[in-house]
């Protein structure tokens, strides 16, 4: 079950924000949703489906999401996992040609401050 930080949060389509992943549990608030708030300086607002290319890019640019971190109960991400990414990291991956697919229904509307909806739709999960 998801405990929402903000019950009124909307996705990039203007609808109710849907959960991104409960296995692994994602989100800045670790509630499964790509919600954001005043303490989320990284703007964890885009629900992305991990790819091997993106995970390698992220590790090479200083954010290794694949390595397990048992001290944080984090098993490490695998291709196919959904994860709330920082808006800026997704944009960096886009610019590098390795942006992972996006789940529009689970991506917070604040993502639109970084990337236009048309670009997100071009990278949406089919």
PDB file of C-alpha atoms in Angstrom:
ATOM      1  CA  UNK A   1       0.000   0.000   0.000  1.00  0.00           C
ATOM      2  CA  UNK A   2       1.217   3.490  -0.831  1.00  0.00           C
ATOM      3  CA  UNK A   3       1.124   6.293   1.720  1.00  0.00           C
ATOM      4  CA  UNK A   4       1.042   9.479  -0.265  1.00  0.00           C
ATOM      5  CA  UNK A   5       3.016  12.585   0.654  1.00  0.00           C
ATOM      6  CA  UNK A   6       0.629  14.766  -1.364  1.00  0.00           C
ATOM      7  CA  UNK A   7      -2.793  13.323  -2.214  1.00  0.00           C
ATOM      8  CA  UNK A   8      -3.347  16.107  -4.750  1.00  0.00           C
ATOM      9  CA  UNK A   9      -0.185  15.441  -6.797  1.00  0.00           C
ATOM     10  CA  UNK A  10      -0.718  15.321 -10.558  1.00  0.00           C
ATOM     11  CA  UNK A  11       1.217  13.556 -13.261  1.00  0.00           C
ATOM     12  CA  UNK A  12       2.561  15.111 -16.458  1.00  0.00           C
ATOM     13  CA  UNK A  13      -0.788  14.400 -18.126  1.00  0.00           C
ATOM     14  CA  UNK A  14      -2.681  16.437 -15.509  1.00  0.00           C
ATOM     15  CA  UNK A  15      -4.199  13.354 -13.899  1.00  0.00           C
ATOM     16  CA  UNK A  16      -3.765  11.787 -10.463  1.00  0.00           C
ATOM     17  CA  UNK A  17      -0.155  10.701  -9.954  1.00  0.00           C
ATOM     18  CA  UNK A  18       0.135   6.915 -10.065  1.00  0.00           C
ATOM     19  CA  UNK A  19       2.707   4.835  -8.134  1.00  0.00           C
ATOM     20  CA  UNK A  20       5.983   4.137  -9.919  1.00  0.00           C
ATOM     21  CA  UNK A  21       7.295   1.095  -8.023  1.00  0.00           C
ATOM     22  CA  UNK A  22       6.851  -0.690  -4.733  1.00  0.00           C
ATOM     23  CA  UNK A  23       9.399  -3.393  -5.634  1.00  0.00           C
ATOM     24  CA  UNK A  24      11.905  -1.890  -5.345  1.00  0.00           C
ATOM     25  CA  UNK A  25      10.360   0.888  -3.287  1.00  0.00           C
ATOM     26  CA  UNK A  26      11.217   4.172  -4.965  1.00  0.00           C
ATOM     27  CA  UNK A  27      10.601   7.882  -4.602  1.00  0.00           C
ATOM     28  CA  UNK A  28      12.175  10.630  -2.563  1.00  0.00           C
ATOM     29  CA  UNK A  29       9.781   9.746   0.255  1.00  0.00           C
ATOM     30  CA  UNK A  30      10.234   5.996  -0.345  1.00  0.00           C
ATOM     31  CA  UNK A  31       6.497   5.579  -0.798  1.00  0.00           C
ATOM     32  CA  UNK A  32       6.562   4.213  -4.348  1.00  0.00           C
ATOM     33  CA  UNK A  33       5.597   7.536  -5.945  1.00  0.00           C
ATOM     34  CA  UNK A  34       7.642  10.164  -7.773  1.00  0.00           C
ATOM     35  CA  UNK A  35       6.357  12.887  -5.477  1.00  0.00           C
ATOM     36  CA  UNK A  36       8.375  15.965  -4.640  1.00  0.00           C
ATOM     37  CA  UNK A  37       8.399  18.548  -1.914  1.00  0.00           C
ATOM     38  CA  UNK A  38      10.510  21.271  -0.347  1.00  0.00           C
ATOM     39  CA  UNK A  39      13.264  18.902   0.813  1.00  0.00           C
ATOM     40  CA  UNK A  40      13.635  17.117  -2.544  1.00  0.00           C
ATOM     41  CA  UNK A  41      16.471  19.175  -3.983  1.00  0.00           C
ATOM     42  CA  UNK A  42      17.091  16.574  -6.702  1.00  0.00           C
ATOM     43  CA  UNK A  43      13.524  16.752  -8.009  1.00  0.00           C
ATOM     44  CA  UNK A  44      12.891  12.964  -8.117  1.00  0.00           C
ATOM     45  CA  UNK A  45       9.944  13.389 -10.463  1.00  0.00           C
ATOM     46  CA  UNK A  46      10.342  11.083 -13.457  1.00  0.00           C
ATOM     47  CA  UNK A  47       9.309   7.431 -13.294  1.00  0.00           C
ATOM     48  CA  UNK A  48      11.724   5.644 -15.596  1.00  0.00           C
ATOM     49  CA  UNK A  49      12.170   2.033 -16.636  1.00  0.00           C
ATOM     50  CA  UNK A  50      15.818   1.148 -16.168  1.00  0.00           C
ATOM     51  CA  UNK A  51      17.896   0.006 -19.120  1.00  0.00           C
ATOM     52  CA  UNK A  52      21.406  -1.434 -19.111  1.00  0.00           C
ATOM     53  CA  UNK A  53      22.600   1.592 -21.112  1.00  0.00           C
ATOM     54  CA  UNK A  54      21.158   4.093 -18.655  1.00  0.00           C
ATOM     55  CA  UNK A  55      22.475   2.223 -15.589  1.00  0.00           C
ATOM     56  CA  UNK A  56      25.978   2.195 -17.113  1.00  0.00           C
ATOM     57  CA  UNK A  57      25.699   5.915 -17.949  1.00  0.00           C
ATOM     58  CA  UNK A  58      24.510   6.754 -14.446  1.00  0.00           C
ATOM     59  CA  UNK A  59      27.353   4.811 -12.829  1.00  0.00           C
ATOM     60  CA  UNK A  60      29.895   6.457 -15.129  1.00  0.00           C
ATOM     61  CA  UNK A  61      28.592   9.910 -14.193  1.00  0.00           C
ATOM     62  CA  UNK A  62      28.713   9.394 -10.446  1.00  0.00           C
ATOM     63  CA  UNK A  63      25.432   7.742  -9.430  1.00  0.00           C
ATOM     64  CA  UNK A  64      25.786   3.968  -9.320  1.00  0.00           C
ATOM     65  CA  UNK A  65      22.243   2.623  -9.076  1.00  0.00           C
ATOM     66  CA  UNK A  66      23.176  -0.996  -9.829  1.00  0.00           C
ATOM     67  CA  UNK A  67      25.389  -1.867  -6.878  1.00  0.00           C
ATOM     68  CA  UNK A  68      23.533  -3.324  -3.883  1.00  0.00           C
ATOM     69  CA  UNK A  69      23.743  -1.231  -0.702  1.00  0.00           C
ATOM     70  CA  UNK A  70      22.561  -3.554   2.084  1.00  0.00           C
ATOM     71  CA  UNK A  71      23.107  -0.842   4.707  1.00  0.00           C
ATOM     72  CA  UNK A  72      20.210   1.020   3.042  1.00  0.00           C
ATOM     73  CA  UNK A  73      18.196  -2.136   2.243  1.00  0.00           C
ATOM     74  CA  UNK A  74      18.856  -1.399  -1.447  1.00  0.00           C
ATOM     75  CA  UNK A  75      19.340  -4.431  -3.719  1.00  0.00           C
ATOM     76  CA  UNK A  76      20.573  -2.402  -6.675  1.00  0.00           C
ATOM     77  CA  UNK A  77      18.548  -1.736  -9.790  1.00  0.00           C
ATOM     78  CA  UNK A  78      18.254  -4.054 -12.763  1.00  0.00           C
ATOM     79  CA  UNK A  79      17.107  -3.415 -16.319  1.00  0.00           C
ATOM     80  CA  UNK A  80      13.315  -3.398 -16.287  1.00  0.00           C
ATOM     81  CA  UNK A  81      13.001  -1.947 -12.769  1.00  0.00           C
ATOM     82  CA  UNK A  82      11.017   1.259 -12.394  1.00  0.00           C
ATOM     83  CA  UNK A  83      12.684   4.066 -10.428  1.00  0.00           C
ATOM     84  CA  UNK A  84      12.016   7.724  -9.657  1.00  0.00           C
ATOM     85  CA  UNK A  85      14.939   9.558 -11.199  1.00  0.00           C
ATOM     86  CA  UNK A  86      16.090  13.091 -10.619  1.00  0.00           C
ATOM     87  CA  UNK A  87      14.820  15.324 -13.398  1.00  0.00           C
ATOM     88  CA  UNK A  88      18.312  16.627 -14.112  1.00  0.00           C
ATOM     89  CA  UNK A  89      19.806  13.136 -14.391  1.00  0.00           C
ATOM     90  CA  UNK A  90      17.122  12.075 -16.861  1.00  0.00           C
ATOM     91  CA  UNK A  91      17.790  15.228 -18.913  1.00  0.00           C
ATOM     92  CA  UNK A  92      21.553  14.486 -18.864  1.00  0.00           C
ATOM     93  CA  UNK A  93      20.803  10.976 -20.127  1.00  0.00           C
ATOM     94  CA  UNK A  94      18.532  12.426 -22.811  1.00  0.00           C
ATOM     95  CA  UNK A  95      21.303  14.742 -23.990  1.00  0.00           C
ATOM     96  CA  UNK A  96      23.695  11.753 -24.049  1.00  0.00           C
ATOM     97  CA  UNK A  97      21.252   9.620 -26.048  1.00  0.00           C
ATOM     98  CA  UNK A  98      20.599   7.061 -23.296  1.00  0.00           C
ATOM     99  CA  UNK A  99      17.420   8.327 -21.612  1.00  0.00           C
ATOM    100  CA  UNK A 100      15.400   5.447 -20.184  1.00  0.00           C
ATOM    101  CA  UNK A 101      11.716   5.068 -21.078  1.00  0.00           C
ATOM    102  CA  UNK A 102       9.250   7.116 -19.018  1.00  0.00           C
ATOM    103  CA  UNK A 103       5.993   6.073 -17.353  1.00  0.00           C
ATOM    104  CA  UNK A 104       3.921   9.219 -17.953  1.00  0.00           C
ATOM    105  CA  UNK A 105       1.136   8.322 -15.498  1.00  0.00           C
ATOM    106  CA  UNK A 106       3.692   7.970 -12.688  1.00  0.00           C
ATOM    107  CA  UNK A 107       5.859  11.012 -13.510  1.00  0.00           C
ATOM    108  CA  UNK A 108       5.129  14.137 -11.453  1.00  0.00           C
ATOM    109  CA  UNK A 109       3.979  17.290 -13.254  1.00  0.00           C
ATOM    110  CA  UNK A 110       7.029  19.169 -11.894  1.00  0.00           C
ATOM    111  CA  UNK A 111       9.052  17.248 -14.487  1.00  0.00           C
ATOM    112  CA  UNK A 112       7.535  19.582 -17.068  1.00  0.00           C
ATOM    113  CA  UNK A 113       9.653  22.407 -15.643  1.00  0.00           C
ATOM    114  CA  UNK A 114      12.712  20.535 -16.961  1.00  0.00           C
ATOM    115  CA  UNK A 115      11.520  18.714 -20.081  1.00  0.00           C
ATOM    116  CA  UNK A 116       8.496  19.463 -22.312  1.00  0.00           C
ATOM    117  CA  UNK A 117       5.631  16.968 -22.434  1.00  0.00           C
ATOM    118  CA  UNK A 118       6.309  16.216 -26.115  1.00  0.00           C
ATOM    119  CA  UNK A 119       9.822  15.014 -25.305  1.00  0.00           C
ATOM    120  CA  UNK A 120       8.504  12.843 -22.477  1.00  0.00           C
ATOM    121  CA  UNK A 121       5.855  11.385 -24.781  1.00  0.00           C
ATOM    122  CA  UNK A 122       8.578  10.568 -27.319  1.00  0.00           C
ATOM    123  CA  UNK A 123      10.243   8.472 -24.592  1.00  0.00           C
ATOM    124  CA  UNK A 124       7.073   7.031 -23.043  1.00  0.00           C
ATOM    125  CA  UNK A 125       6.682   3.346 -22.294  1.00  0.00           C
ATOM    126  CA  UNK A 126       4.601   1.845 -25.071  1.00  0.00           C
TER     127      UNK A 126
END
